[in-house]
Amino acid sequence: MEKVVVIGSGCAGWTAALYTARANLQPLVLMGGQPGGLLTTTSIVENYPGFPEGVDGFELMSRMQKQAERFGARAQFGTVEAVDFSKRPFALTVDGERVEAETVIIATGAGHRDLGLASEHKLETKGVTYCATCDGALPVFRNQPLVVVGGGDSACEEALYLTRFGSVVYLIHRRDSLRASKIMADRALSNPKIKLVWDSVVTEVLDVKLDKVTGVRLKNVKTGAENMLDCAGVFVAIGHVPNTRIFKGQINLDENGYIIPAQGAATNVTGVFVAGDCSDHVYRQAITAAGMGCAAAIEAERFLAAQS
Ligand code: NAP
């Protein structure tokens, strides 16, 4: 029987693990399908306090893991397939194995949103990707025109990163102004290799018949005009969806799937706490996720102390 199981190994998960480990609760961290979480897919994190020069996302997560393990947190690879929060101890199915826990901290984060196009999925890994830092340096993208879809910080960051490799980077956005923070937007708008395509959506990724990306079909949402743009890669950066499917019916979720905290880090199930992007559609920052992980850990510790 585990005292604390943390589901997820991003900023929220490892911070929850650090705090519960230091409270001598030997938390078990179930790492999930993307150990280290979304931050491992980013390049330099410039807004995490304490790193004036910025820090590589993967390195930051490795450091968080080491720090938590130093105090007794245990990492286990595996994906939680199902949970039973109807009675205590709580039961989790992890790659077919049963794990029991007195408390659970949900820190499952969020995954990449897709465009929802059949052609996008058929050409995934054949030129369509959701992570410029993971795939941008591939030879197939070198000195080729590339497309980034989105208008937020992620899209700007990806576009800027891709200017190292592509001949030109088209940033396709469905409106006529960027959602990104001013500093990121200014960097993208002033980069001579980035060309903004406003008011436009991708309606098809070409060419499924050739089994590789050769371009995109675009539609101007204001005029309805359609045109084609040649490119060797499509980098989709249009936000995220919370990883909460397994909690449906047991934990209160809003209409977009985000967990609704009952009070602070507590959920509607006593003994189950939540932290990070799976419950936060407002801030979604590494530092806020870490803060929420800390809060959830303190709540879990207090809950366990009150039981004994
Ligand atoms: P985001 O801020 O939610 O932006 C998503 C963008 O994709 C928006 O511009 C949105 O358009 C567009 N979009 C959404 N659905 C779409 C669809 N179906 N088709 C076409 N476009 C679509 O997401 P994000 O950029 O991933 O950022 C998430 C959070 O992480 C933010 O808080 C951000 O500040 C943070 N972040 C920070 C940094 C940094 O500081 N370096 C880097 C990355 C992320 P609309 O604008 O029209 O809604």
Short mmCIF file of C-alpha atoms and ligand atoms in Angstrom, two decimals:
data_model
loop_
_atom_site.label_atom_id
_atom_site.label_comp_id
_atom_site.label_asym_id
_atom_site.label_seq_id
_atom_site.Cartn_x
_atom_site.Cartn_y
_atom_site.Cartn_z
CA MET A 1 0.00 0.00 0.00
CA GLU A 2 1.42 3.36 -1.05
CA LYS A 3 0.92 6.41 1.13
CA VAL A 4 1.11 8.80 -1.84
CA VAL A 5 0.93 8.05 -5.53
CA VAL A 6 1.68 10.92 -7.89
CA ILE A 7 0.29 10.39 -11.39
CA GLY A 8 2.49 12.32 -13.80
CA SER A 9 6.12 13.41 -13.92
CA GLY A 10 6.03 17.01 -15.15
CA CYS A 11 6.70 20.12 -13.07
CA ALA A 12 3.61 19.58 -10.92
CA GLY A 13 4.29 15.88 -10.37
CA TRP A 14 7.94 16.18 -9.42
CA THR A 15 7.31 19.12 -7.12
CA ALA A 16 4.53 17.18 -5.37
CA ALA A 17 6.96 14.26 -5.11
CA LEU A 18 9.70 16.49 -3.68
CA TYR A 19 7.46 17.84 -0.94
CA THR A 20 5.86 14.52 0.00
CA ALA A 21 9.29 12.85 -0.07
CA ARG A 22 10.64 15.44 2.33
CA ALA A 23 7.63 14.68 4.54
CA ASN A 24 8.90 11.08 4.65
CA LEU A 25 5.98 9.71 2.66
CA GLN A 26 8.13 7.92 0.01
CA PRO A 27 5.85 8.91 -2.88
CA LEU A 28 5.57 6.67 -5.91
CA VAL A 29 5.66 8.69 -9.12
CA LEU A 30 3.98 7.04 -12.10
CA MET A 31 5.81 8.63 -14.99
CA GLY A 32 3.20 8.29 -17.75
CA GLY A 33 3.65 8.21 -21.50
CA GLN A 34 5.84 11.31 -21.58
CA PRO A 35 8.29 11.17 -18.67
CA GLY A 36 9.18 14.71 -17.63
CA GLY A 37 6.04 16.08 -19.23
CA LEU A 38 5.59 18.71 -21.90
CA LEU A 39 8.58 20.75 -20.79
CA THR A 40 10.88 18.03 -22.13
CA THR A 41 9.68 18.96 -25.61
CA THR A 42 10.63 22.59 -25.29
CA SER A 43 14.08 24.06 -25.85
CA ILE A 44 15.22 26.83 -23.54
CA VAL A 45 12.94 27.77 -20.66
CA GLU A 46 13.56 31.45 -20.03
CA ASN A 47 10.87 32.21 -17.48
CA TYR A 48 11.59 29.70 -14.71
CA PRO A 49 12.96 31.75 -11.79
CA GLY A 50 16.50 30.98 -10.71
CA PHE A 51 17.93 30.42 -14.20
CA PRO A 52 19.02 33.84 -15.47
CA GLU A 53 20.51 32.34 -18.65
CA GLY A 54 17.51 30.04 -19.22
CA VAL A 55 17.55 26.27 -18.81
CA ASP A 56 16.95 23.40 -21.22
CA GLY A 57 13.47 21.94 -20.56
CA PHE A 58 14.71 18.36 -20.43
CA GLU A 59 17.51 19.31 -18.05
CA LEU A 60 15.13 21.18 -15.75
CA MET A 61 12.91 18.12 -15.48
CA SER A 62 15.87 15.78 -14.89
CA ARG A 63 17.00 18.05 -12.07
CA MET A 64 13.54 18.05 -10.51
CA GLN A 65 13.45 14.26 -10.63
CA LYS A 66 16.91 13.94 -9.05
CA GLN A 67 15.96 16.40 -6.32
CA ALA A 68 12.80 14.46 -5.42
CA GLU A 69 14.62 11.10 -5.57
CA ARG A 70 17.30 12.42 -3.24
CA PHE A 71 14.62 12.56 -0.54
CA GLY A 72 13.09 9.16 -1.26
CA ALA A 73 10.66 9.62 -4.15
CA ARG A 74 10.45 6.53 -6.37
CA ALA A 75 9.91 6.75 -10.12
CA GLN A 76 8.08 4.02 -11.99
CA PHE A 77 7.67 3.92 -15.76
CA GLY A 78 4.13 3.15 -16.80
CA THR A 79 0.81 4.60 -17.76
CA VAL A 80 -2.24 4.59 -15.53
CA GLU A 81 -5.02 2.91 -17.52
CA ALA A 82 -7.83 3.11 -14.98
CA VAL A 83 -8.55 4.37 -11.48
CA ASP A 84 -11.12 3.43 -8.86
CA PHE A 85 -11.66 6.33 -6.49
CA SER A 86 -15.01 4.98 -5.20
CA LYS A 87 -13.47 3.70 -1.95
CA ARG A 88 -10.23 3.89 0.02
CA PRO A 89 -7.61 2.65 -0.46
CA PHE A 90 -7.77 3.95 -4.01
CA ALA A 91 -6.92 1.47 -6.76
CA LEU A 92 -4.98 2.26 -9.92
CA THR A 93 -4.28 0.00 -12.86
CA VAL A 94 -0.79 0.66 -14.20
CA ASP A 95 0.09 -1.27 -17.33
CA GLY A 96 -2.14 -4.08 -16.11
CA GLU A 97 -0.80 -4.10 -12.53
CA ARG A 98 -2.84 -2.97 -9.51
CA VAL A 99 -1.43 -0.24 -7.26
CA GLU A 100 -3.20 0.79 -4.04
CA ALA A 101 -2.82 4.20 -2.47
CA GLU A 102 -4.02 6.11 0.56
CA THR A 103 -3.79 9.39 -1.32
CA VAL A 104 -3.39 10.26 -4.98
CA ILE A 105 -2.05 13.46 -6.51
CA ILE A 106 -3.20 13.87 -10.10
CA ALA A 107 -0.59 15.74 -12.14
CA THR A 108 -1.27 14.31 -15.58
CA GLY A 109 -0.74 17.57 -17.45
CA ALA A 110 -1.91 18.17 -20.97
CA GLY A 111 -1.14 16.89 -24.45
CA HIS A 112 -0.89 18.58 -27.82
CA ARG A 113 -4.11 19.65 -29.51
CA ASP A 114 -4.41 18.55 -33.13
CA LEU A 115 -6.07 20.19 -36.10
CA GLY A 116 -8.52 17.34 -36.49
CA LEU A 117 -7.73 16.73 -40.17
CA ALA A 118 -7.59 13.23 -41.64
CA SER A 119 -4.59 14.24 -43.79
CA GLU A 120 -2.79 15.57 -40.69
CA HIS A 121 -2.98 12.18 -39.01
CA LYS A 122 -2.07 10.22 -42.11
CA LEU A 123 1.11 12.31 -42.47
CA GLU A 124 2.08 12.34 -38.81
CA THR A 125 5.81 11.51 -38.53
CA LYS A 126 5.97 11.97 -42.32
CA GLY A 127 6.35 15.74 -42.07
CA VAL A 128 3.57 16.60 -39.63
CA THR A 129 4.83 17.04 -36.08
CA TYR A 130 3.80 18.60 -32.77
CA CYS A 131 7.30 19.33 -31.51
CA ALA A 132 9.81 21.49 -33.33
CA THR A 133 12.51 20.87 -30.73
CA CYS A 134 12.13 17.12 -31.14
CA ASP A 135 11.97 17.01 -34.94
CA GLY A 136 13.05 20.37 -36.35
CA ALA A 137 16.65 19.36 -36.99
CA LEU A 138 15.73 16.35 -39.15
CA PRO A 139 17.45 16.41 -42.57
CA VAL A 140 14.09 16.43 -44.38
CA PHE A 141 13.37 19.92 -43.03
CA ARG A 142 16.78 21.46 -43.80
CA ASN A 143 16.69 24.47 -46.12
CA GLN A 144 13.06 23.79 -46.92
CA PRO A 145 9.98 25.99 -46.46
CA LEU A 146 8.24 25.04 -43.21
CA VAL A 147 4.80 25.80 -41.77
CA VAL A 148 3.92 26.45 -38.13
CA VAL A 149 0.24 26.62 -37.19
CA GLY A 150 -0.91 28.69 -34.20
CA GLY A 151 -0.68 32.16 -32.73
CA GLY A 152 0.40 31.58 -29.12
CA ASP A 153 3.77 31.48 -27.37
CA SER A 154 4.33 27.89 -28.47
CA ALA A 155 3.81 28.72 -32.14
CA CYS A 156 6.16 31.71 -31.95
CA GLU A 157 8.77 29.69 -30.09
CA GLU A 158 8.57 26.86 -32.62
CA ALA A 159 8.74 29.26 -35.56
CA LEU A 160 11.79 31.01 -34.11
CA TYR A 161 13.50 27.69 -33.45
CA LEU A 162 12.78 26.47 -36.96
CA THR A 163 14.43 29.51 -38.56
CA ARG A 164 17.71 27.71 -37.82
CA PHE A 165 16.81 24.94 -40.23
CA GLY A 166 14.15 26.02 -42.72
CA SER A 167 14.62 28.32 -45.72
CA VAL A 168 11.51 30.22 -44.65
CA VAL A 169 8.97 29.62 -41.86
CA TYR A 170 5.32 30.45 -42.51
CA LEU A 171 3.36 31.12 -39.33
CA ILE A 172 -0.30 30.42 -40.09
CA HIS A 173 -2.73 32.00 -37.67
CA ARG A 174 -6.51 32.01 -37.77
CA ARG A 175 -6.83 35.64 -36.64
CA ASP A 176 -5.10 38.94 -37.44
CA SER A 177 -3.22 39.34 -34.16
CA LEU A 178 -1.06 36.97 -32.14
CA ARG A 179 -2.13 35.59 -28.77
CA ALA A 180 1.53 35.20 -27.77
CA SER A 181 3.15 37.35 -25.08
CA LYS A 182 4.54 40.62 -26.39
CA ILE A 183 8.18 39.58 -26.13
CA MET A 184 7.63 36.36 -28.10
CA ALA A 185 5.36 38.06 -30.65
CA ASP A 186 7.91 40.84 -31.23
CA ARG A 187 10.68 38.30 -31.75
CA ALA A 188 8.62 36.36 -34.27
CA LEU A 189 7.32 39.42 -36.12
CA SER A 190 10.79 40.96 -36.45
CA ASN A 191 12.50 37.79 -37.69
CA PRO A 192 13.12 38.12 -41.44
CA LYS A 193 12.79 34.35 -41.97
CA ILE A 194 9.28 34.21 -40.46
CA LYS A 195 6.38 35.14 -42.73
CA LEU A 196 2.99 35.65 -41.08
CA VAL A 197 -0.08 34.32 -42.85
CA TRP A 198 -3.02 35.97 -41.08
CA ASP A 199 -6.69 35.00 -40.89
CA SER A 200 -5.98 31.57 -42.32
CA VAL A 201 -6.61 27.95 -41.41
CA VAL A 202 -5.09 24.77 -42.79
CA THR A 203 -7.84 22.72 -44.41
CA GLU A 204 -5.63 19.91 -45.75
CA VAL A 205 -2.06 18.71 -45.43
CA LEU A 206 -0.65 17.58 -48.78
CA ASP A 207 0.17 15.05 -50.07
CA VAL A 208 -1.34 11.88 -48.65
CA LYS A 209 -0.89 10.05 -51.98
CA LEU A 210 2.85 10.74 -51.96
CA ASP A 211 2.98 9.71 -48.25
CA LYS A 212 4.93 12.85 -47.30
CA VAL A 213 4.31 16.51 -46.66
CA THR A 214 4.64 18.66 -49.76
CA GLY A 215 2.42 21.58 -48.76
CA VAL A 216 -0.78 22.76 -47.15
CA ARG A 217 -4.12 23.92 -48.46
CA LEU A 218 -5.14 27.16 -46.76
CA LYS A 219 -8.41 28.98 -46.44
CA ASN A 220 -8.69 32.66 -45.59
CA VAL A 221 -11.44 32.82 -42.97
CA LYS A 222 -12.35 36.40 -43.88
CA THR A 223 -12.51 36.15 -47.66
CA GLY A 224 -13.08 32.41 -48.08
CA ALA A 225 -10.22 32.36 -50.64
CA GLU A 226 -8.22 29.14 -50.86
CA ASN A 227 -4.61 28.71 -51.83
CA MET A 228 -1.74 26.26 -51.55
CA LEU A 229 1.59 26.74 -49.89
CA ASP A 230 4.57 24.47 -50.58
CA CYS A 231 6.38 23.18 -47.51
CA ALA A 232 8.28 20.14 -46.29
CA GLY A 233 7.01 20.21 -42.72
CA VAL A 234 3.93 21.20 -40.74
CA PHE A 235 4.48 21.99 -37.07
CA VAL A 236 1.18 22.16 -35.19
CA ALA A 237 1.32 24.39 -32.08
CA ILE A 238 -2.29 25.23 -31.29
CA GLY A 239 -2.45 24.60 -27.58
CA HIS A 240 -3.21 21.62 -25.42
CA VAL A 241 -5.90 19.32 -24.10
CA PRO A 242 -5.83 18.06 -20.51
CA ASN A 243 -4.91 14.39 -19.94
CA THR A 244 -7.92 13.52 -17.81
CA ARG A 245 -9.85 10.89 -19.79
CA ILE A 246 -9.27 8.16 -17.19
CA PHE A 247 -10.88 10.26 -14.44
CA LYS A 248 -14.17 10.87 -16.26
CA GLY A 249 -17.12 9.93 -14.08
CA GLN A 250 -15.04 9.95 -10.88
CA ILE A 251 -13.46 13.40 -10.68
CA ASN A 252 -15.36 16.56 -11.56
CA LEU A 253 -14.26 17.86 -14.96
CA ASP A 254 -15.33 21.00 -16.80
CA GLU A 255 -16.68 20.90 -20.36
CA ASN A 256 -13.13 21.02 -21.79
CA GLY A 257 -11.93 18.16 -19.60
CA TYR A 258 -10.00 20.22 -17.04
CA ILE A 259 -10.28 18.98 -13.44
CA ILE A 260 -12.33 21.34 -11.27
CA PRO A 261 -10.63 21.60 -7.88
CA ALA A 262 -13.14 21.51 -5.01
CA GLN A 263 -11.05 23.73 -2.76
CA GLY A 264 -7.37 24.58 -3.22
CA ALA A 265 -5.73 21.40 -4.45
CA ALA A 266 -8.53 19.12 -3.20
CA THR A 267 -10.87 17.43 -5.66
CA ASN A 268 -14.44 16.22 -5.14
CA VAL A 269 -12.96 12.91 -3.88
CA THR A 270 -11.53 13.17 -0.36
CA GLY A 271 -7.90 12.07 -0.46
CA VAL A 272 -7.41 12.82 -4.16
CA PHE A 273 -5.60 16.06 -4.97
CA VAL A 274 -4.75 17.79 -8.23
CA ALA A 275 -1.97 19.99 -9.57
CA GLY A 276 -0.75 21.50 -12.80
CA ASP A 277 -2.00 21.82 -16.36
CA CYS A 278 -4.67 19.11 -16.03
CA SER A 279 -6.60 21.56 -13.86
CA ASP A 280 -5.28 24.89 -15.10
CA HIS A 281 -6.41 26.45 -18.36
CA VAL A 282 -5.51 29.96 -17.23
CA TYR A 283 -1.82 30.18 -16.34
CA ARG A 284 -0.28 26.95 -17.71
CA GLN A 285 3.27 27.85 -16.75
CA ALA A 286 6.05 25.64 -15.43
CA ILE A 287 6.27 27.73 -12.30
CA THR A 288 2.53 27.72 -11.60
CA ALA A 289 2.42 23.95 -12.13
CA ALA A 290 5.30 23.55 -9.68
CA GLY A 291 3.49 25.79 -7.17
CA MET A 292 0.33 23.75 -7.51
CA GLY A 293 2.35 20.55 -7.01
CA CYS A 294 3.69 21.98 -3.77
CA ALA A 295 0.16 22.89 -2.60
CA ALA A 296 -1.21 19.44 -3.46
CA ALA A 297 1.64 17.77 -1.56
CA ILE A 298 1.03 19.86 1.56
CA GLU A 299 -2.69 19.03 1.37
CA ALA A 300 -1.97 15.31 0.98
CA GLU A 301 0.45 15.37 3.90
CA ARG A 302 -2.12 17.12 6.13
CA PHE A 303 -4.81 14.69 5.05
CA LEU A 304 -2.64 11.69 5.99
CA ALA A 305 -1.63 13.27 9.28
CA ALA A 306 -5.31 13.81 10.18
CA GLN A 307 -6.05 10.11 9.45
CA SER A 308 -3.42 8.75 11.80
P1 NAP B 1 -2.30 28.95 -26.42
O1 NAP B 1 -1.76 30.17 -25.72
O2 NAP B 1 -3.60 28.37 -25.99
O3 NAP B 1 -2.39 29.33 -27.97
C1 NAP B 1 -2.96 28.44 -28.90
C2 NAP B 1 -3.00 29.13 -30.26
O4 NAP B 1 -3.49 28.19 -31.22
C3 NAP B 1 -3.91 30.34 -30.29
O5 NAP B 1 -3.32 31.36 -31.04
C4 NAP B 1 -5.18 29.80 -30.94
O6 NAP B 1 -5.85 30.74 -31.72
C5 NAP B 1 -4.64 28.73 -31.87
N1 NAP B 1 -5.60 27.64 -32.07
C6 NAP B 1 -6.27 26.92 -31.13
N2 NAP B 1 -7.02 25.96 -31.70
C7 NAP B 1 -6.83 26.09 -33.04
C8 NAP B 1 -7.33 25.40 -34.16
N3 NAP B 1 -8.18 24.35 -34.04
N4 NAP B 1 -6.92 25.79 -35.40
C9 NAP B 1 -6.06 26.82 -35.53
N5 NAP B 1 -5.54 27.52 -34.50
C10 NAP B 1 -5.92 27.15 -33.28
O7 NAP B 1 -1.27 27.73 -26.36
P2 NAP B 1 0.34 27.72 -26.34
O8 NAP B 1 0.91 28.64 -27.33
O9 NAP B 1 0.69 26.28 -26.42
O10 NAP B 1 0.71 28.25 -24.89
C11 NAP B 1 0.20 27.59 -23.72
C12 NAP B 1 0.74 28.27 -22.47
O11 NAP B 1 2.15 28.03 -22.35
C13 NAP B 1 0.57 29.78 -22.49
O12 NAP B 1 0.25 30.22 -21.20
C14 NAP B 1 1.91 30.29 -22.90
O13 NAP B 1 2.18 31.59 -22.41
C15 NAP B 1 2.85 29.25 -22.30
N6 NAP B 1 4.10 29.15 -23.10
C16 NAP B 1 5.10 30.06 -22.83
C17 NAP B 1 6.27 30.02 -23.57
C18 NAP B 1 7.36 31.03 -23.30
O14 NAP B 1 7.12 31.95 -22.53
N7 NAP B 1 8.52 30.90 -23.88
C19 NAP B 1 6.44 29.08 -24.59
C20 NAP B 1 5.40 28.18 -24.85
C21 NAP B 1 4.23 28.25 -24.09
P3 NAP B 1 -6.59 32.00 -31.03
O15 NAP B 1 -5.52 32.95 -30.65
O16 NAP B 1 -7.47 32.50 -32.12
O17 NAP B 1 -7.36 31.43 -29.88
#
